[in-house]
Coordinates of C-alpha atoms in Angstrom, one line a residue:
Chain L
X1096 CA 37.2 50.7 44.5
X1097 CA 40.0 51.4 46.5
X1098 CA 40.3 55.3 46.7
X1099 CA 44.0 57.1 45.9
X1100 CA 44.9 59.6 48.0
X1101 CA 43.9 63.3 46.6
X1102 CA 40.7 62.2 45.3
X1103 CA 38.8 63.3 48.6
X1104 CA 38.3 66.8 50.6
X1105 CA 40.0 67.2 53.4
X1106 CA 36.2 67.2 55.1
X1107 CA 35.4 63.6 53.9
X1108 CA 38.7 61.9 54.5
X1109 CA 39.1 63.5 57.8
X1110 CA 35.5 62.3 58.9
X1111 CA 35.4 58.8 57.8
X1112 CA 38.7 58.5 59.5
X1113 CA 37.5 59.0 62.9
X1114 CA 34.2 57.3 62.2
X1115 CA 36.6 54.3 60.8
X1116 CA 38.8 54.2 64.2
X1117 CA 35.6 54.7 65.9
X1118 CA 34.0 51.6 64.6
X1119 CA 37.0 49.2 64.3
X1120 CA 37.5 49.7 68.2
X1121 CA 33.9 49.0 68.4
X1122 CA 34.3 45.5 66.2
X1123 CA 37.6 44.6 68.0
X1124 CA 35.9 45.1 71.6
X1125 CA 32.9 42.9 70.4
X1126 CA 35.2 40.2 68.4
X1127 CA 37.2 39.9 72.1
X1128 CA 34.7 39.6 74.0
X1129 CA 33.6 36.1 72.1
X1130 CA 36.9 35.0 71.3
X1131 CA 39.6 36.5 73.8
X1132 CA 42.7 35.9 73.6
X1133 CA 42.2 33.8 70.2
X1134 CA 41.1 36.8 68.0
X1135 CA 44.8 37.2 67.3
X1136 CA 45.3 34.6 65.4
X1137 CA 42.5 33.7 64.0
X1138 CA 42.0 37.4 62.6
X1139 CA 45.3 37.6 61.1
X1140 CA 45.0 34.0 59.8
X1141 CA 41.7 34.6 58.4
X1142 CA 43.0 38.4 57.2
X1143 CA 45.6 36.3 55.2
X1144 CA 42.8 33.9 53.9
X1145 CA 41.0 36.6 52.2
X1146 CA 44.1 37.9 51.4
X1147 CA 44.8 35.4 49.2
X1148 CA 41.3 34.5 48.1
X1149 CA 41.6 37.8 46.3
X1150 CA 44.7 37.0 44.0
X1151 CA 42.5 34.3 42.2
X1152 CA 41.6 35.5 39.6
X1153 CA 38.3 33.8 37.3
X1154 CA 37.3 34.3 34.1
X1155 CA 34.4 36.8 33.2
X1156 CA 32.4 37.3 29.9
X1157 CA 34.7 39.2 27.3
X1158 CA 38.1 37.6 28.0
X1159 CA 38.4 40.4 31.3
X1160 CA 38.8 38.6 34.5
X1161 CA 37.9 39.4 37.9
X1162 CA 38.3 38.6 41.7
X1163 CA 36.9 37.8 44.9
X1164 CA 36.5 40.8 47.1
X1165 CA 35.7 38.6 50.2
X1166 CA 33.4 41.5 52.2
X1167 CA 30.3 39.3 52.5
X1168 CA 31.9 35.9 52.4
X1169 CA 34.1 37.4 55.5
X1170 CA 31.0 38.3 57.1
X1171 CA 29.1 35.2 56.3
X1172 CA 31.6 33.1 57.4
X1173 CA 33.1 34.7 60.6
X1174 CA 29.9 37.7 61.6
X1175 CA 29.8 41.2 61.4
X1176 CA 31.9 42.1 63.6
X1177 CA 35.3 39.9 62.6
X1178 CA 34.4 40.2 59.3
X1179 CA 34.6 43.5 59.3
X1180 CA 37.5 43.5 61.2
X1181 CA 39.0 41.2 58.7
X1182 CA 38.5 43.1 56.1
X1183 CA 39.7 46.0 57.3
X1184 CA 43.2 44.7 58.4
X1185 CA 43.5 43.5 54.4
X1186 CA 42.9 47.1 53.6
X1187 CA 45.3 48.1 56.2
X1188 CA 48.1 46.4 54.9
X1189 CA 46.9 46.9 50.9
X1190 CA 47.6 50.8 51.6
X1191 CA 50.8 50.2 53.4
X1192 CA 52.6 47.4 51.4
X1193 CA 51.2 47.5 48.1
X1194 CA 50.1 51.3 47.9
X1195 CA 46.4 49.9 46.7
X1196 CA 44.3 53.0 48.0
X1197 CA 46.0 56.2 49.6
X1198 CA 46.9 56.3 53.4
X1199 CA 44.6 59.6 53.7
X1200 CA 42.2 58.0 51.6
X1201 CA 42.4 54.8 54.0
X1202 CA 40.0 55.5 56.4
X1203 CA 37.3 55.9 53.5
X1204 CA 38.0 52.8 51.7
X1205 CA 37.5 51.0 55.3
X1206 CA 34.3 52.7 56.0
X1207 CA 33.0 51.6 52.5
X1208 CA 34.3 48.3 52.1
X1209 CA 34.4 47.0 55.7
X1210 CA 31.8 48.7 57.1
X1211 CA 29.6 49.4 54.8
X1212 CA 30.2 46.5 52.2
X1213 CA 30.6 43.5 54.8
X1214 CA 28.6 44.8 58.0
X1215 CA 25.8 46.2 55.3
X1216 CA 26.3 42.7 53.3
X1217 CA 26.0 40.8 56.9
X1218 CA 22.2 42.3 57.8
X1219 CA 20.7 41.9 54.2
X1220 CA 22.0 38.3 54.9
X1221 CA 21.2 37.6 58.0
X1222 CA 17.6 39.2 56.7
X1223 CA 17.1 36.7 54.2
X1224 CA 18.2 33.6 56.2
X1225 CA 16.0 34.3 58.6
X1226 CA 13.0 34.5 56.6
X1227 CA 13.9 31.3 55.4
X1228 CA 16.0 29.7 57.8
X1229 CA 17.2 26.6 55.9
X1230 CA 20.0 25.8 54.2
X1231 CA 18.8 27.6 50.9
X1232 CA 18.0 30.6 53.0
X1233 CA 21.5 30.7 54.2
X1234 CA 22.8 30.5 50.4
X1235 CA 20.3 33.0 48.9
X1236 CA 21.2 35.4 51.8
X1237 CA 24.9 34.9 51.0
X1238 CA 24.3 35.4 46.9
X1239 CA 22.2 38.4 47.5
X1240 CA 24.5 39.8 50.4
X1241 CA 27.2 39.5 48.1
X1242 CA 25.6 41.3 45.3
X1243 CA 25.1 43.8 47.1
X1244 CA 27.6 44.7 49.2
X1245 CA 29.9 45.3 46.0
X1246 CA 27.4 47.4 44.7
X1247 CA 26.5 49.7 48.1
X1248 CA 30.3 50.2 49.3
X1249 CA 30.6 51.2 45.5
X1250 CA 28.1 53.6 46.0
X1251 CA 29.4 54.6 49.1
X1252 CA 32.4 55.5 47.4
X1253 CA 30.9 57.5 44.6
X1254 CA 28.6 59.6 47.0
X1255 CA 31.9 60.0 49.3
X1256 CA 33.5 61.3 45.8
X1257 CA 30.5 63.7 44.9
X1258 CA 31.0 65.1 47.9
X1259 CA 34.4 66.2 47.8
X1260 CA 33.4 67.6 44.8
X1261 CA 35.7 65.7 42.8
X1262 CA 33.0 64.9 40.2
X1263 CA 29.2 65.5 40.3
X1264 CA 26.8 63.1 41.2
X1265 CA 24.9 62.6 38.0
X1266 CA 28.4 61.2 36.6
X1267 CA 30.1 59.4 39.1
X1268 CA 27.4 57.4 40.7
X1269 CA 26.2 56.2 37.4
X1270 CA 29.8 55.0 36.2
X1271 CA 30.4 53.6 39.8
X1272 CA 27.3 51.8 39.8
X1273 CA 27.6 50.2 36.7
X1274 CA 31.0 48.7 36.9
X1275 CA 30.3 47.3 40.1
X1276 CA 26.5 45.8 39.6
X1277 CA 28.6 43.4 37.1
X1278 CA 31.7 42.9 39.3
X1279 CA 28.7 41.9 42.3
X1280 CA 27.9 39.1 40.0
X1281 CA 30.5 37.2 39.9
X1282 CA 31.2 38.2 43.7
X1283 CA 27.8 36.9 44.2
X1284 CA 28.6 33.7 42.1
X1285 CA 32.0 32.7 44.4
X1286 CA 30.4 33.3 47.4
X1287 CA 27.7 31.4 46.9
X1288 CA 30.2 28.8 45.8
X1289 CA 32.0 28.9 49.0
X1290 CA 29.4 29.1 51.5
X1291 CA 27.3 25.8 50.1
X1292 CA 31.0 24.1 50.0
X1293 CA 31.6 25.0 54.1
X1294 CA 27.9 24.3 54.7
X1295 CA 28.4 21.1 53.2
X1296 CA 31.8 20.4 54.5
X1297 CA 31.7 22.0 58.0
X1298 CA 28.5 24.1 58.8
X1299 CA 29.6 24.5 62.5
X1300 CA 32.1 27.0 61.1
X1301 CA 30.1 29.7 59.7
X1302 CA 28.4 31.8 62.1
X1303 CA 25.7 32.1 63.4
X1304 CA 24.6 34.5 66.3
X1305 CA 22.5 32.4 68.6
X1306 CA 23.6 28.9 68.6
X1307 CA 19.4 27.4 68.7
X1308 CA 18.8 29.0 65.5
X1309 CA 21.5 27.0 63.7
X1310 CA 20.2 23.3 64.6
Chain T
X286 CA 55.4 29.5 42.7
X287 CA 54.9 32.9 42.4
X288 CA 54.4 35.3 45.1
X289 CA 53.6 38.6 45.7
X290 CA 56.7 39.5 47.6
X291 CA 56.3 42.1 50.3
X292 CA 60.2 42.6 51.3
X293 CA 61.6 42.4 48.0
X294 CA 63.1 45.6 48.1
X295 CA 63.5 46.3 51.8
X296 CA 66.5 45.0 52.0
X297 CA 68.8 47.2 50.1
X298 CA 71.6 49.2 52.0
X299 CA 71.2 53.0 51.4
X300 CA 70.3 56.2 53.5
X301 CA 66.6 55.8 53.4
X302 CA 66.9 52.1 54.0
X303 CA 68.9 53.2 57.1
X304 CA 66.6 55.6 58.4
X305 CA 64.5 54.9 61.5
X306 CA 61.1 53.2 60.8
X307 CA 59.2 55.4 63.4
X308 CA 60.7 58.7 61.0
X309 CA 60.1 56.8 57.7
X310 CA 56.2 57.0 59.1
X311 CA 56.0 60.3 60.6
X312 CA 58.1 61.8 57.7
X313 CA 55.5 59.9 55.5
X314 CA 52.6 60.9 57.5
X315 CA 53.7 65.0 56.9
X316 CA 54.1 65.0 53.4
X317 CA 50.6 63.3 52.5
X318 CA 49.2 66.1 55.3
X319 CA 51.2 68.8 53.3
X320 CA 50.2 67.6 49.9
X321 CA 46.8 67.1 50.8
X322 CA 46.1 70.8 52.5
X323 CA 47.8 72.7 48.9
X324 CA 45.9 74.9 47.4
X325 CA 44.5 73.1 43.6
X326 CA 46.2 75.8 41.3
X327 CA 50.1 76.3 43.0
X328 CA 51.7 74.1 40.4
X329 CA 55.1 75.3 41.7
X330 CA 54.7 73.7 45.2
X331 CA 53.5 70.5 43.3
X332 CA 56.4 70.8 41.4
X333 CA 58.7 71.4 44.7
X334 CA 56.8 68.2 45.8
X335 CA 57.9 66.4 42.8
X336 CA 62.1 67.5 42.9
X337 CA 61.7 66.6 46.6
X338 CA 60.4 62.6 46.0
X339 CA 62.8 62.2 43.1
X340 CA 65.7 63.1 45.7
X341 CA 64.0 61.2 48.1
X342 CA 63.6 57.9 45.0
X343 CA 67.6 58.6 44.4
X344 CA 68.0 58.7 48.0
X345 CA 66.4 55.3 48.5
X346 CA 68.2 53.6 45.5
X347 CA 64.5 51.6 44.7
X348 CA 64.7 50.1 41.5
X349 CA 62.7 53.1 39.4
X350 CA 60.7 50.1 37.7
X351 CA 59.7 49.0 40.5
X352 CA 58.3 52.6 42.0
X353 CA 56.7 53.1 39.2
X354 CA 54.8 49.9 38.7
X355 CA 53.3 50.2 42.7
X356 CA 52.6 53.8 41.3
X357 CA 50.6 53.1 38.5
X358 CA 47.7 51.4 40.8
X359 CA 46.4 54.9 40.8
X360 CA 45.9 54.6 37.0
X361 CA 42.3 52.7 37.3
X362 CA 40.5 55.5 39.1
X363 CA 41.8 58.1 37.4
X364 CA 40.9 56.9 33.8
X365 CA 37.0 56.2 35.7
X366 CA 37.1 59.2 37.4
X367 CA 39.3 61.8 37.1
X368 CA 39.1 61.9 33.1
X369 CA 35.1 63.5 33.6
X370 CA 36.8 66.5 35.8
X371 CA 37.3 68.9 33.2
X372 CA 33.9 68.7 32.0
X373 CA 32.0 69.0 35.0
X374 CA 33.2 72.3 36.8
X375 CA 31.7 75.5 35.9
X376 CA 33.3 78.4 35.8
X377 CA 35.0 80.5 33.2
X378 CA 35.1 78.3 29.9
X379 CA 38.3 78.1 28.1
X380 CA 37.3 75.4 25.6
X381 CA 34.0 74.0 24.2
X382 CA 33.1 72.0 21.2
X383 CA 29.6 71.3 19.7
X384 CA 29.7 67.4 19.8
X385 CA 26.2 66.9 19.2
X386 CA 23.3 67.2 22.2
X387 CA 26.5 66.6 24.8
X388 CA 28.5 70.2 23.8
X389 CA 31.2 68.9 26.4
X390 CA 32.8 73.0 27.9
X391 CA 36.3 72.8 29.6
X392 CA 36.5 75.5 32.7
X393 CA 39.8 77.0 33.8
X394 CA 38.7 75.9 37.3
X395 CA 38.2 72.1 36.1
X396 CA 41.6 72.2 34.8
X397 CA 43.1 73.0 38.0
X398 CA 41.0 70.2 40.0
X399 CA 41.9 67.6 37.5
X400 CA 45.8 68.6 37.8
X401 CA 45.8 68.9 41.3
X402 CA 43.9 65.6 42.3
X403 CA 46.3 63.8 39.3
X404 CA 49.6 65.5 41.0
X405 CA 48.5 64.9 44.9
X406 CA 47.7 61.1 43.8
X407 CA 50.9 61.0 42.3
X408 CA 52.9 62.8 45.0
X409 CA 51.0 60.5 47.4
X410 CA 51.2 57.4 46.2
X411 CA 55.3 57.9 45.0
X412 CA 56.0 59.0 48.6
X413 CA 54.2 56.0 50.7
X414 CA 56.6 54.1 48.3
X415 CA 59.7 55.5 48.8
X416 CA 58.5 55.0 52.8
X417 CA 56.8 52.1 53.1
X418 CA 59.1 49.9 50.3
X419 CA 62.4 50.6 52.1
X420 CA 60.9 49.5 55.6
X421 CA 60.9 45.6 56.3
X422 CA 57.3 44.9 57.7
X423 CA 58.1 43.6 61.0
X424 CA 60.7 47.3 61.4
X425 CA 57.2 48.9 60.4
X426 CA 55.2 47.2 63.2
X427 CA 57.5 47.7 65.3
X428 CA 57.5 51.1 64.7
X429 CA 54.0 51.4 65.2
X430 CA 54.5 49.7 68.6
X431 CA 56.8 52.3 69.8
X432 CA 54.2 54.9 68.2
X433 CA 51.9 53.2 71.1
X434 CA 49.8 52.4 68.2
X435 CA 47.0 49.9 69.7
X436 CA 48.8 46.4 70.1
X437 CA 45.8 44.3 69.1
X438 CA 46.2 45.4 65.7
X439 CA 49.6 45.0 65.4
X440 CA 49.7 41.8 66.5
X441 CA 47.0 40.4 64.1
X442 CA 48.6 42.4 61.5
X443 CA 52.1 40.1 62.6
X444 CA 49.8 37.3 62.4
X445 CA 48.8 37.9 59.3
X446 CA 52.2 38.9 57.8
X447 CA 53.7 35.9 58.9
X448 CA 50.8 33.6 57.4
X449 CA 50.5 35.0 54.4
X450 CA 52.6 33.1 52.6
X451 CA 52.2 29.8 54.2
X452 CA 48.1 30.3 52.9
X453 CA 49.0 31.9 49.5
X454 CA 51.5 28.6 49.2
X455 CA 48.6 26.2 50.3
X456 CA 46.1 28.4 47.4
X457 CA 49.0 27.7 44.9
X458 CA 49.4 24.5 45.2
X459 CA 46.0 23.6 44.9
X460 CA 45.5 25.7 42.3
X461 CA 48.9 23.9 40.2
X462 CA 46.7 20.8 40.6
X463 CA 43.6 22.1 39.4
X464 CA 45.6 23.4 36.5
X465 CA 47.5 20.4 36.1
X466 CA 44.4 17.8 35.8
X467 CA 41.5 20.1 34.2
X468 CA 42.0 21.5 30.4
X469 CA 39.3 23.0 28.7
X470 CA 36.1 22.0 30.2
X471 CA 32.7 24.4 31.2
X472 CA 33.7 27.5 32.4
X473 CA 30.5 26.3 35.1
X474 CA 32.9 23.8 36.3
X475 CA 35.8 26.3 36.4
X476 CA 34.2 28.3 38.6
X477 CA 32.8 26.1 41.1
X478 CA 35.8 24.2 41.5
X479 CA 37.5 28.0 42.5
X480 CA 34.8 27.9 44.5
X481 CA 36.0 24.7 46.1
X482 CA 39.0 25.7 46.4
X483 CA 38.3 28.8 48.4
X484 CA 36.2 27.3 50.7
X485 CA 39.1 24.2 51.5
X486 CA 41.4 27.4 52.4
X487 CA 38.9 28.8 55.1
X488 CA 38.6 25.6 56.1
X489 CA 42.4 24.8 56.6
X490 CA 43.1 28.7 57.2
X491 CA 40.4 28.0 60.3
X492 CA 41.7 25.2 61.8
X493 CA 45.4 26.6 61.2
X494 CA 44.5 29.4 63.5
X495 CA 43.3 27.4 66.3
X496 CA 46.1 25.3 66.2
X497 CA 48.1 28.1 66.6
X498 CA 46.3 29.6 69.4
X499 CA 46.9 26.3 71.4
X500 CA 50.1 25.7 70.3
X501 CA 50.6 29.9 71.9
X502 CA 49.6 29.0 74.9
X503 CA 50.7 25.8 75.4
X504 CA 54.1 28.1 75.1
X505 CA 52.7 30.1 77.9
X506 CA 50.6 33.1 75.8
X507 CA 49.6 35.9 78.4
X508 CA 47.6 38.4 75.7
X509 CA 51.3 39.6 74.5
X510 CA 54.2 39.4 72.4
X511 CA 57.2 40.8 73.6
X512 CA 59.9 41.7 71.2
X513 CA 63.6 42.6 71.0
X514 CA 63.6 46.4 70.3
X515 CA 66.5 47.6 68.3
X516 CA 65.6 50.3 67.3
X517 CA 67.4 53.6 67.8
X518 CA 67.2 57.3 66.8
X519 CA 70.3 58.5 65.8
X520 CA 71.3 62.2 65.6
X521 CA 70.9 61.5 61.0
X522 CA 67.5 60.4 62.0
X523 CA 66.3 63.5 63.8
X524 CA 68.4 65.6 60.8
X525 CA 66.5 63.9 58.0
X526 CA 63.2 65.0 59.8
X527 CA 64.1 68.1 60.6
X528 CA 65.1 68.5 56.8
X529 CA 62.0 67.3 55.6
X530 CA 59.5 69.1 57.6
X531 CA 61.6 72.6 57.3
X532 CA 62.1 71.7 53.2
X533 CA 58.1 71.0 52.9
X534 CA 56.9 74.4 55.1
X535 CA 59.4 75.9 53.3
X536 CA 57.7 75.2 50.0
X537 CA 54.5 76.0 51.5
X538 CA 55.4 79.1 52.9
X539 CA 57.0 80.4 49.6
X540 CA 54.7 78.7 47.1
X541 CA 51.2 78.4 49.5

């Protein structure tokens, strides 16, 4: 999902730039005002956790394999605003080092996958776990929040695509779509996975946004 | 173990090794701007482009391998979505075919999209590794600090670069022992014990962090990290530049 450079308009890359600048400022100031001084580390730690999260690769049906993409788990696990900010830096240095998604292209692939993959995968959870604030609330908010944050920053990206006219939307929202409702599975499936292993193990390190809700 | 190794190549000694980090970026910066504002159908300024990065890929003596390889991440997207280009523009038709109900038409205009987003994601993505491959990270931070880029990020971008490897090491080894004591098996089990796995890094990755956060300021932390600064423009820096931006407005202007 990560967008090469050339693929987008001048219009859309130039846009979701500023609006990407725009919002990670906004996350950083939010994310210091809770941790201070200690978002350095733990941001770049945690931006090296998901890091390497992703290189796992599991098995999926047809001998093809596939990999964690961490936007809701980050969000789960640390709140919107760091997880966003997480996920972001990851894509930062994805561009830069390994060339995964185009510098121009960069500030589009962290408005779909940060923003709206983890902060959009972060309500729909927060949503559900609050409906049914338990410890399977939390999980089924995490499974579905998973699901579908793959599948809306994928659509993000195809409607950011249409719209630089690089293919129409009957095509490429289809084919985006499609691929990624299947990758959201198994997303869905190792998030889950992870989440009822740190709620088991230590449930005072996932977030939570008022600390009376959460016992 | 195996690691994704983000130096490997920085460390060779030739001219674009050499260069300045904060003109490596700006350099980088102004060919993605030129390449990205040509107009679809000058195939000789693409070409220009082209003759310019393979100087600059000689220049940088980079394994050719190895460019390529980073290159070819652009591959993925453009078999999903690039391939459907020539099919979807309208315009004058210079090919069709009766293939059943679909009768797929190939436009003149189509043809030109499809080259031009193929040769600006190539141009792209072989530039930012000429650039960014022949910089060390910490030079490229440091270069972004002397850009007065914001210094939050770029020191949890340190932070991250310099852990890493220590958590990629820690997923390794856990994952050598998970290898090493399951064969065969459900791949249920598989998975959840990935799962596991995972969730033991945060954990670790979690208390890692705050163990470095007091271990910073018990080293007297005041919200910033100063470093040595060594680096330099020399007069070749400002030459290369100079070179770069006339040789790409000169393309432009001849071929816009």
């Amino acid at each position: 999902m990560h967008i090469p450079d050339g693929f987008l308009a001048a219009p859309t890359w130039t846009s979701t730039w500023l609006f990407s600048i725009a919002g990670i400022s906004v996350c950083l100031k939010k994310v210091t005002m809770v941790l201070e001084d200690r978002i350095i580390p733990l941001m770049g730690v945690m931006a090296a956790f998901i890091f390497a999260a992703q290189m796992l690769n599991f098995p999926v049906a047809g001998g093809t394999s596939g990999h964690l993409l961490g936007g809701a788990l980050a969000a789960v696990l640390l709140g919107p605003y760091a997880g966003a900010v997480v996920i972001a830096i990851v894509l930062i240095v994805q561009c830069l080092v390994f060339q995964d998604g185009g510098l121009t292209a960069l500030g589009a692939n962290i408005f779909n996958i940060s923003f709206i993959g983890a902060g959009g995968g972060y309500i729909i959870y927060r949503c559900i776990a609050r409906i049914k604030n338990d410890r399977r609330g939390v999980i089924i908010g995490a499974a579905v929040a998973a699901w579908l944050s793959v599948v809306i920053a994928s659509f993000a990206c195809a409607v950011e695509l249409a719209l630089s006219g690089t293919s129409p939307f009957r095509i490429v929202v289809p084919a985006m779509l499609g691929v990624h409702i299947l990758i959201g599975i198994g997303e869905a499936v190792i998030t889950t996975g992870v989440v009822s292993f740190v709620l088991k193990v230590r449930p005072d390190l996932i977030y939570c946004p008022k600390k009376e809700e959460c016992q | 173990m195996h690691h994704c190794y983000i130096d490997r190549h920085s460390g060779i000694d030739s001219f674009i090794h050499r260069l300045d980090p904060r003109i490596k970026l700006l350099s980088l910066i102004t060919f993605l701007l030129f390449v990205m504002f040509t107009a679809p159908d000058s195939y000789i300024a693409y070409f220009l482009y082209g003759a310019l990065i393979i100087a600059l890929i000689a220049l940088s003596q980079l394994p050719v391998t190895f460019v390529l390889k980073r290159a070819s991440v652009i591959i993925l997207f453009v078999a999903f979505i690039a391939v459907f280009i020539p099919f979807t523009k309208k315009g004058e038709v210079c090919a069709a075919s009766y293939a059943g109900a679909l009768q797929p038409t190939v436009c003149y205009g189509g043809w030109h999209m499809f080259f031009a987003i193929l040769l600006r994601a190539c141009l792209s993505v072989l530039c930012t590794v000429v650039f960014m491959s022949s910089t060390t990270f910490s030079d490229f931070l440091k270069a972004l600090e002397r850009l007065k880029f914001p210094s939050l990020v770029i020191m949890i971008l340190s932070f991250m670069y310099r852990y890493i490897f220590v958590i990629q090491d820690e997923l390794m080894q856990m994952w050598r022992a998970k290898e090493s004591r399951s064969v065969g098996g459900a791949k249920k089990l598989h998975v959840r014990a990935l799962a596991n796995m995972i969730g033991v890094l945060f954990i670790r990755s979690y208390e890692k962090a705050e163990s470095v956060y007091i271990s910073m300021c018990s080293r007297g932390f005041a919200g910033g990290i100063q470093t040595m600064n060594h680096l330099k423009l020399k007069t070749a820096d400002v030459f290369f530049f100079l070179i770069i931006v006339a040789a790409l407005s000169g393309i432009r202007v001849l071929k816009g």
